[in-house]
Amino acid sequence: MTRSRCRRRRAAVLLAAVLVPVLPSVSAADAPEPGEVLVPGIVGAGRAEYPMDTPDQVLPPVRPEGEVPTPTPVPEGEVDELVEYLPRSAVGAACTATAGPHQRRVERLLRLPVDGRQSAADCEAIRAFQQREKIKPANGYAGPVTWSRAELLAARKDPNAAGRCPVMTYTVACVDLDRELMWVQKGRRVTYAVVNIRSGRPGYRTRTGWHTVYWRNKDHWSSIYDTPMPYAQFFDGGQAFHGVYGQIATPTGSRGCVNLSYAHAKKLWDVLRQDDHVYVWGSRPEA
């Protein structure tokens, strides 16, 4: 595929990524149906998910010939809002009576009684957290955005407090699937601050254990899904760290890659080098 054709396809992908379906406002009294799909909780805000990254493949990606180009940057002045995902029945509600998929995790992180049930007190406490962190809508629903933000804040002081990532004399990129977080450390010194990630969904799990960064490509393009993978750093077959154009905390995971925000992937590019070690553990929580 020619570079010009890739650029045209990229423009189409990014245009599609900003389109969000218009959703009706409904009462909080309407209980969600079992297995109901979560949708962005603000009409016209955020970005819809779109097909992304390579699949959970064993074979490495195809390496393009020629000079590695610079990735297409996020448009100047564009900042992704933190838009929570809700069941359609909760869109427009002032305070949800429904427990979110991450209810217990959010209760634990906010030091609320951990019972997995949404109470009026839980809703008010979660709403207050959402308001402080500028998560929209602030209606107390414990969805993926609220959970990921609470997990990140709890980990910032010492992401390896539990000692799950081996402390070595060399650089290690630590990927915690249990909390959907990653950071880089050398010895006990954190050289890349902890950030939120999105790992592999069921059927495309991010592989655990020790890996090595074996190939890097700033402007990689997935020949399988025909989508951009800016600042890709491959560490195991088709699985790589790379940026995505949109929100990281979503109801579903990647297809095996470790997704970061565009800004975080760009920064990670300057921290990791070829042959650096990657250690992955845990399992992406089911929502």
mmCIF file of C-alpha atoms in Angstrom:
data_model
loop_
_atom_site.group_PDB
_atom_site.id
_atom_site.type_symbol
_atom_site.label_atom_id
_atom_site.label_comp_id
_atom_site.label_asym_id
_atom_site.label_seq_id
_atom_site.Cartn_x
_atom_site.Cartn_y
_atom_site.Cartn_z
ATOM 1 C CA MET A 1 0.000 0.000 0.000
ATOM 2 C CA THR A 2 1.347 3.427 -0.911
ATOM 3 C CA ARG A 3 2.001 6.059 1.740
ATOM 4 C CA SER A 4 -0.517 8.453 0.127
ATOM 5 C CA ARG A 5 -3.220 5.801 0.246
ATOM 6 C CA CYS A 6 -2.381 5.116 3.898
ATOM 7 C CA ARG A 7 -2.722 8.831 4.654
ATOM 8 C CA ARG A 8 -6.156 8.956 2.992
ATOM 9 C CA ARG A 9 -7.301 5.924 4.936
ATOM 10 C CA ARG A 10 -5.908 7.452 8.129
ATOM 11 C CA ALA A 11 -7.946 10.601 7.591
ATOM 12 C CA ALA A 12 -11.073 8.488 7.192
ATOM 13 C CA VAL A 13 -10.289 6.550 10.373
ATOM 14 C CA LEU A 14 -9.721 9.700 12.428
ATOM 15 C CA LEU A 15 -12.906 11.268 11.079
ATOM 16 C CA ALA A 16 -14.877 8.196 12.051
ATOM 17 C CA ALA A 17 -13.269 8.247 15.483
ATOM 18 C CA VAL A 18 -14.831 11.565 16.417
ATOM 19 C CA LEU A 19 -18.381 10.615 15.509
ATOM 20 C CA VAL A 20 -20.533 9.579 18.468
ATOM 21 C CA PRO A 21 -24.107 8.414 18.080
ATOM 22 C CA VAL A 22 -26.832 10.669 19.494
ATOM 23 C CA LEU A 23 -28.313 8.974 22.543
ATOM 24 C CA PRO A 24 -31.639 9.677 24.241
ATOM 25 C CA SER A 25 -31.751 10.807 27.869
ATOM 26 C CA VAL A 26 -33.604 8.349 30.085
ATOM 27 C CA SER A 27 -34.493 8.033 33.740
ATOM 28 C CA ALA A 28 -32.198 6.465 36.339
ATOM 29 C CA ALA A 29 -35.161 4.386 37.406
ATOM 30 C CA ASP A 30 -34.876 2.340 34.221
ATOM 31 C CA ALA A 31 -32.675 -0.612 35.146
ATOM 32 C CA PRO A 32 -30.161 -1.688 32.487
ATOM 33 C CA GLU A 33 -30.754 -4.881 30.611
ATOM 34 C CA PRO A 34 -28.304 -7.747 31.310
ATOM 35 C CA GLY A 35 -25.319 -7.484 28.997
ATOM 36 C CA GLU A 36 -26.329 -4.007 27.833
ATOM 37 C CA VAL A 37 -23.619 -2.317 25.786
ATOM 38 C CA LEU A 38 -21.990 0.707 27.426
ATOM 39 C CA VAL A 39 -21.968 3.946 25.446
ATOM 40 C CA PRO A 40 -20.341 7.379 25.951
ATOM 41 C CA GLY A 41 -22.325 9.155 28.672
ATOM 42 C CA ILE A 42 -22.252 12.631 27.105
ATOM 43 C CA VAL A 43 -24.151 13.180 23.862
ATOM 44 C CA GLY A 44 -21.731 14.423 21.214
ATOM 45 C CA ALA A 45 -18.678 14.202 23.501
ATOM 46 C CA GLY A 46 -15.690 11.880 23.474
ATOM 47 C CA ARG A 47 -14.774 9.582 20.633
ATOM 48 C CA ALA A 48 -16.296 6.358 19.470
ATOM 49 C CA GLU A 49 -14.093 3.289 19.449
ATOM 50 C CA TYR A 50 -12.837 2.104 16.080
ATOM 51 C CA PRO A 51 -10.937 -1.027 14.972
ATOM 52 C CA MET A 52 -7.393 -0.731 16.250
ATOM 53 C CA ASP A 53 -4.001 -2.410 16.457
ATOM 54 C CA THR A 54 -2.726 -5.740 15.255
ATOM 55 C CA PRO A 55 -4.308 -8.990 16.430
ATOM 56 C CA ASP A 56 -2.819 -11.243 19.060
ATOM 57 C CA GLN A 57 -0.542 -12.865 16.494
ATOM 58 C CA VAL A 58 2.620 -14.900 16.993
ATOM 59 C CA LEU A 59 4.345 -13.691 13.848
ATOM 60 C CA PRO A 60 6.047 -10.277 13.879
ATOM 61 C CA PRO A 61 4.600 -7.422 11.796
ATOM 62 C CA VAL A 62 5.655 -6.666 8.256
ATOM 63 C CA ARG A 63 8.525 -4.184 8.300
ATOM 64 C CA PRO A 64 8.146 -1.432 5.703
ATOM 65 C CA GLU A 65 11.083 -0.451 3.569
ATOM 66 C CA GLY A 66 12.660 2.980 3.599
ATOM 67 C CA GLU A 67 12.878 5.765 6.165
ATOM 68 C CA VAL A 68 10.644 5.667 9.240
ATOM 69 C CA PRO A 69 8.338 8.715 9.007
ATOM 70 C CA THR A 70 7.033 10.867 11.839
ATOM 71 C CA PRO A 71 3.547 9.952 13.129
ATOM 72 C CA THR A 72 0.575 12.166 12.412
ATOM 73 C CA PRO A 73 0.198 14.266 15.579
ATOM 74 C CA VAL A 74 -2.981 14.888 17.511
ATOM 75 C CA PRO A 75 -4.460 18.162 16.190
ATOM 76 C CA GLU A 76 -3.146 21.192 18.070
ATOM 77 C CA GLY A 77 -5.352 22.218 20.967
ATOM 78 C CA GLU A 78 -7.305 18.958 20.949
ATOM 79 C CA VAL A 79 -7.636 17.400 24.409
ATOM 80 C CA ASP A 80 -9.580 14.221 24.994
ATOM 81 C CA GLU A 81 -12.224 14.644 27.682
ATOM 82 C CA LEU A 82 -12.679 11.947 30.291
ATOM 83 C CA VAL A 83 -16.108 10.704 29.231
ATOM 84 C CA GLU A 84 -17.499 7.792 31.221
ATOM 85 C CA TYR A 85 -19.250 4.879 29.503
ATOM 86 C CA LEU A 86 -22.763 4.113 30.740
ATOM 87 C CA PRO A 87 -25.664 1.835 29.902
ATOM 88 C CA ARG A 88 -28.166 3.706 27.745
ATOM 89 C CA SER A 89 -30.624 3.544 30.650
ATOM 90 C CA ALA A 90 -28.303 5.712 32.769
ATOM 91 C CA VAL A 91 -27.555 8.439 30.206
ATOM 92 C CA GLY A 92 -28.991 11.702 31.546
ATOM 93 C CA ALA A 93 -29.434 10.406 35.101
ATOM 94 C CA ALA A 94 -28.459 12.724 37.954
ATOM 95 C CA CYS A 95 -27.212 9.835 40.103
ATOM 96 C CA THR A 96 -27.312 6.211 38.991
ATOM 97 C CA ALA A 97 -29.003 3.568 41.072
ATOM 98 C CA THR A 98 -27.165 0.940 39.037
ATOM 99 C CA ALA A 99 -23.835 -0.548 40.117
ATOM 100 C CA GLY A 100 -21.180 -0.125 37.446
ATOM 101 C CA PRO A 101 -18.949 -2.941 36.135
ATOM 102 C CA HIS A 102 -16.098 -1.725 38.368
ATOM 103 C CA GLN A 103 -18.212 -1.068 41.459
ATOM 104 C CA ARG A 104 -16.138 -3.118 43.908
ATOM 105 C CA ARG A 105 -12.835 -1.783 42.587
ATOM 106 C CA VAL A 106 -13.983 1.832 42.822
ATOM 107 C CA GLU A 107 -15.418 1.245 46.308
ATOM 108 C CA ARG A 108 -12.056 -0.150 47.451
ATOM 109 C CA LEU A 109 -10.035 2.678 45.898
ATOM 110 C CA LEU A 110 -12.323 5.369 47.344
ATOM 111 C CA ARG A 111 -12.389 3.608 50.737
ATOM 112 C CA LEU A 112 -16.106 2.967 50.665
ATOM 113 C CA PRO A 113 -17.796 -0.163 52.079
ATOM 114 C CA VAL A 114 -16.903 -2.859 49.537
ATOM 115 C CA ASP A 115 -20.052 -4.795 48.728
ATOM 116 C CA GLY A 116 -20.453 -4.289 44.975
ATOM 117 C CA ARG A 117 -23.864 -2.652 45.439
ATOM 118 C CA GLN A 118 -24.679 0.947 44.592
ATOM 119 C CA SER A 119 -26.101 2.876 47.528
ATOM 120 C CA ALA A 120 -27.089 6.538 47.694
ATOM 121 C CA ALA A 121 -23.922 7.199 49.741
ATOM 122 C CA ASP A 122 -21.780 5.351 47.179
ATOM 123 C CA CYS A 123 -23.261 7.368 44.348
ATOM 124 C CA GLU A 124 -22.581 10.683 46.075
ATOM 125 C CA ALA A 125 -18.983 9.711 46.916
ATOM 126 C CA ILE A 126 -18.293 8.524 43.361
ATOM 127 C CA ARG A 127 -19.932 11.653 41.954
ATOM 128 C CA ALA A 128 -17.682 13.843 44.123
ATOM 129 C CA PHE A 129 -14.612 11.970 42.824
ATOM 130 C CA GLN A 130 -15.782 12.349 39.229
ATOM 131 C CA GLN A 131 -16.324 16.067 39.710
ATOM 132 C CA ARG A 132 -12.819 16.520 41.171
ATOM 133 C CA GLU A 133 -11.252 14.596 38.300
ATOM 134 C CA LYS A 134 -13.413 16.254 35.609
ATOM 135 C CA ILE A 135 -14.995 12.961 34.536
ATOM 136 C CA LYS A 136 -18.241 13.494 32.625
ATOM 137 C CA PRO A 137 -21.022 12.881 33.353
ATOM 138 C CA ALA A 138 -20.539 13.012 37.127
ATOM 139 C CA ASN A 139 -23.436 10.749 38.041
ATOM 140 C CA GLY A 140 -21.821 8.143 40.307
ATOM 141 C CA TYR A 141 -21.553 5.307 37.776
ATOM 142 C CA ALA A 142 -18.466 3.142 38.399
ATOM 143 C CA GLY A 143 -17.472 2.604 34.784
ATOM 144 C CA PRO A 144 -14.080 2.037 33.120
ATOM 145 C CA VAL A 145 -13.032 5.710 33.095
ATOM 146 C CA THR A 146 -13.748 6.271 36.797
ATOM 147 C CA TRP A 147 -11.997 3.042 37.761
ATOM 148 C CA SER A 148 -8.913 3.672 35.627
ATOM 149 C CA ARG A 149 -8.515 7.200 36.993
ATOM 150 C CA ALA A 150 -8.855 6.041 40.614
ATOM 151 C CA GLU A 151 -6.362 3.220 39.996
ATOM 152 C CA LEU A 152 -3.840 5.631 38.476
ATOM 153 C CA LEU A 153 -4.060 8.128 41.340
ATOM 154 C CA ALA A 154 -3.617 5.358 43.924
ATOM 155 C CA ALA A 155 -0.486 4.089 42.138
ATOM 156 C CA ARG A 156 1.320 7.362 41.444
ATOM 157 C CA LYS A 157 3.335 7.525 44.659
ATOM 158 C CA ASP A 158 4.743 3.985 44.346
ATOM 159 C CA PRO A 159 3.446 1.904 41.417
ATOM 160 C CA ASN A 160 5.520 -1.117 42.479
ATOM 161 C CA ALA A 161 4.508 -1.053 46.141
ATOM 162 C CA ALA A 162 3.363 -4.690 45.906
ATOM 163 C CA GLY A 163 6.693 -5.738 44.347
ATOM 164 C CA ARG A 164 5.078 -7.477 41.379
ATOM 165 C CA CYS A 165 7.546 -6.033 38.851
ATOM 166 C CA PRO A 166 11.078 -7.472 39.317
ATOM 167 C CA VAL A 167 13.651 -4.921 40.441
ATOM 168 C CA MET A 168 16.698 -5.338 38.180
ATOM 169 C CA THR A 169 19.854 -3.365 37.470
ATOM 170 C CA TYR A 170 18.655 -2.778 33.900
ATOM 171 C CA THR A 171 15.586 -1.037 32.446
ATOM 172 C CA VAL A 172 12.285 -2.898 32.770
ATOM 173 C CA ALA A 173 8.962 -1.767 31.295
ATOM 174 C CA CYS A 174 6.408 -2.989 33.855
ATOM 175 C CA VAL A 175 2.904 -3.848 32.590
ATOM 176 C CA ASP A 176 0.309 -4.562 35.295
ATOM 177 C CA LEU A 177 -2.773 -6.033 33.626
ATOM 178 C CA ASP A 178 -4.656 -6.343 36.943
ATOM 179 C CA ARG A 179 -4.723 -2.545 37.270
ATOM 180 C CA GLU A 180 -4.272 -1.705 33.560
ATOM 181 C CA LEU A 181 -1.185 0.377 34.342
ATOM 182 C CA MET A 182 2.397 0.527 33.100
ATOM 183 C CA TRP A 183 5.604 2.292 34.070
ATOM 184 C CA VAL A 184 9.348 1.921 33.476
ATOM 185 C CA GLN A 185 11.896 1.364 36.215
ATOM 186 C CA LYS A 186 15.624 0.846 36.504
ATOM 187 C CA GLY A 187 16.478 -0.653 39.842
ATOM 188 C CA ARG A 188 14.058 1.002 42.240
ATOM 189 C CA ARG A 189 13.999 4.287 40.330
ATOM 190 C CA VAL A 190 10.942 4.977 38.167
ATOM 191 C CA THR A 191 12.163 6.445 34.867
ATOM 192 C CA TYR A 192 8.735 6.692 33.209
ATOM 193 C CA ALA A 193 5.834 7.595 35.491
ATOM 194 C CA VAL A 194 2.880 5.244 35.773
ATOM 195 C CA VAL A 195 0.137 5.695 33.140
ATOM 196 C CA ASN A 196 -3.144 4.047 32.201
ATOM 197 C CA ILE A 197 -3.080 1.437 29.435
ATOM 198 C CA ARG A 198 -5.539 -0.763 27.540
ATOM 199 C CA SER A 199 -4.501 -4.393 27.152
ATOM 200 C CA GLY A 200 -5.942 -7.347 25.247
ATOM 201 C CA ARG A 201 -9.606 -8.310 25.347
ATOM 202 C CA PRO A 202 -10.775 -11.950 25.719
ATOM 203 C CA GLY A 203 -9.442 -13.990 22.832
ATOM 204 C CA TYR A 204 -6.616 -11.487 22.238
ATOM 205 C CA ARG A 205 -4.927 -11.446 25.642
ATOM 206 C CA THR A 206 -1.674 -9.578 26.092
ATOM 207 C CA ARG A 207 0.873 -12.308 26.783
ATOM 208 C CA THR A 208 2.394 -12.341 30.249
ATOM 209 C CA GLY A 209 5.990 -12.993 31.289
ATOM 210 C CA TRP A 210 9.340 -11.625 30.123
ATOM 211 C CA HIS A 211 9.668 -10.018 26.681
ATOM 212 C CA THR A 212 12.156 -7.799 24.853
ATOM 213 C CA VAL A 213 11.630 -4.740 22.679
ATOM 214 C CA TYR A 214 12.811 -6.192 19.370
ATOM 215 C CA TRP A 215 11.631 -3.611 16.813
ATOM 216 C CA ARG A 216 10.415 -0.019 16.888
ATOM 217 C CA ASN A 217 8.552 1.928 14.212
ATOM 218 C CA LYS A 218 7.354 5.476 14.847
ATOM 219 C CA ASP A 219 4.628 5.489 12.217
ATOM 220 C CA HIS A 220 3.605 1.850 12.014
ATOM 221 C CA TRP A 221 0.440 1.012 10.087
ATOM 222 C CA SER A 222 -1.399 -2.242 10.751
ATOM 223 C CA SER A 223 -1.578 -4.075 7.429
ATOM 224 C CA ILE A 224 -4.210 -6.402 8.946
ATOM 225 C CA TYR A 225 -6.663 -3.840 10.356
ATOM 226 C CA ASP A 226 -5.497 -0.929 8.198
ATOM 227 C CA THR A 227 -5.246 1.444 11.173
ATOM 228 C CA PRO A 228 -2.451 3.633 12.607
ATOM 229 C CA MET A 229 -0.156 2.461 15.414
ATOM 230 C CA PRO A 230 1.954 5.560 16.206
ATOM 231 C CA TYR A 231 5.180 5.085 18.197
ATOM 232 C CA ALA A 232 4.924 1.284 18.008
ATOM 233 C CA GLN A 233 7.471 -0.676 20.050
ATOM 234 C CA PHE A 234 7.048 -4.420 19.455
ATOM 235 C CA PHE A 235 7.982 -6.760 22.281
ATOM 236 C CA ASP A 236 6.332 -10.112 21.446
ATOM 237 C CA GLY A 237 5.249 -11.132 17.955
ATOM 238 C CA GLY A 238 2.512 -8.723 16.879
ATOM 239 C CA GLN A 239 2.082 -7.246 20.355
ATOM 240 C CA ALA A 240 3.469 -3.763 20.942
ATOM 241 C CA PHE A 241 3.258 -0.599 22.973
ATOM 242 C CA HIS A 242 1.689 2.076 20.774
ATOM 243 C CA GLY A 243 -0.468 5.169 20.864
ATOM 244 C CA VAL A 244 -4.122 5.439 19.912
ATOM 245 C CA TYR A 245 -6.144 8.448 18.817
ATOM 246 C CA GLY A 246 -8.835 8.473 21.460
ATOM 247 C CA GLN A 247 -9.684 7.530 25.015
ATOM 248 C CA ILE A 248 -7.754 4.676 26.655
ATOM 249 C CA ALA A 249 -10.331 3.598 29.252
ATOM 250 C CA THR A 250 -13.079 1.896 27.251
ATOM 251 C CA PRO A 251 -15.395 -1.072 27.919
ATOM 252 C CA THR A 252 -13.393 -3.403 25.656
ATOM 253 C CA GLY A 253 -9.674 -4.104 25.411
ATOM 254 C CA SER A 254 -7.214 -4.080 22.531
ATOM 255 C CA ARG A 255 -6.415 -6.982 20.227
ATOM 256 C CA GLY A 256 -3.320 -7.883 22.215
ATOM 257 C CA CYS A 257 -1.267 -4.678 22.076
ATOM 258 C CA VAL A 258 -0.653 -2.392 25.035
ATOM 259 C CA ASN A 259 -2.431 0.817 24.036
ATOM 260 C CA LEU A 260 -1.366 4.175 25.447
ATOM 261 C CA SER A 261 -2.606 7.684 24.782
ATOM 262 C CA TYR A 262 -0.821 9.365 21.875
ATOM 263 C CA ALA A 263 1.091 11.696 24.242
ATOM 264 C CA HIS A 264 2.178 8.869 26.544
ATOM 265 C CA ALA A 265 3.279 6.661 23.639
ATOM 266 C CA LYS A 266 5.345 9.532 22.234
ATOM 267 C CA LYS A 267 7.054 10.027 25.602
ATOM 268 C CA LEU A 268 7.659 6.281 26.010
ATOM 269 C CA TRP A 269 9.399 6.262 22.621
ATOM 270 C CA ASP A 270 12.169 8.425 24.110
ATOM 271 C CA VAL A 271 12.484 6.250 27.236
ATOM 272 C CA LEU A 272 12.698 2.703 25.844
ATOM 273 C CA ARG A 273 15.349 1.385 23.481
ATOM 274 C CA GLN A 274 15.647 -1.739 21.379
ATOM 275 C CA ASP A 275 16.532 -4.788 23.516
ATOM 276 C CA ASP A 276 15.027 -3.255 26.671
ATOM 277 C CA HIS A 277 13.118 -5.744 28.805
ATOM 278 C CA VAL A 278 9.342 -5.870 29.294
ATOM 279 C CA TYR A 279 7.637 -7.734 32.127
ATOM 280 C CA VAL A 280 3.857 -8.384 31.959
ATOM 281 C CA TRP A 281 1.720 -9.954 34.687
ATOM 282 C CA GLY A 282 -1.884 -10.304 35.794
ATOM 283 C CA SER A 283 -5.094 -10.318 33.778
ATOM 284 C CA ARG A 284 -7.284 -7.512 32.429
ATOM 285 C CA PRO A 285 -10.358 -7.312 34.692
ATOM 286 C CA GLU A 286 -13.621 -8.357 33.112
ATOM 287 C CA ALA A 287 -16.116 -5.513 33.012
#
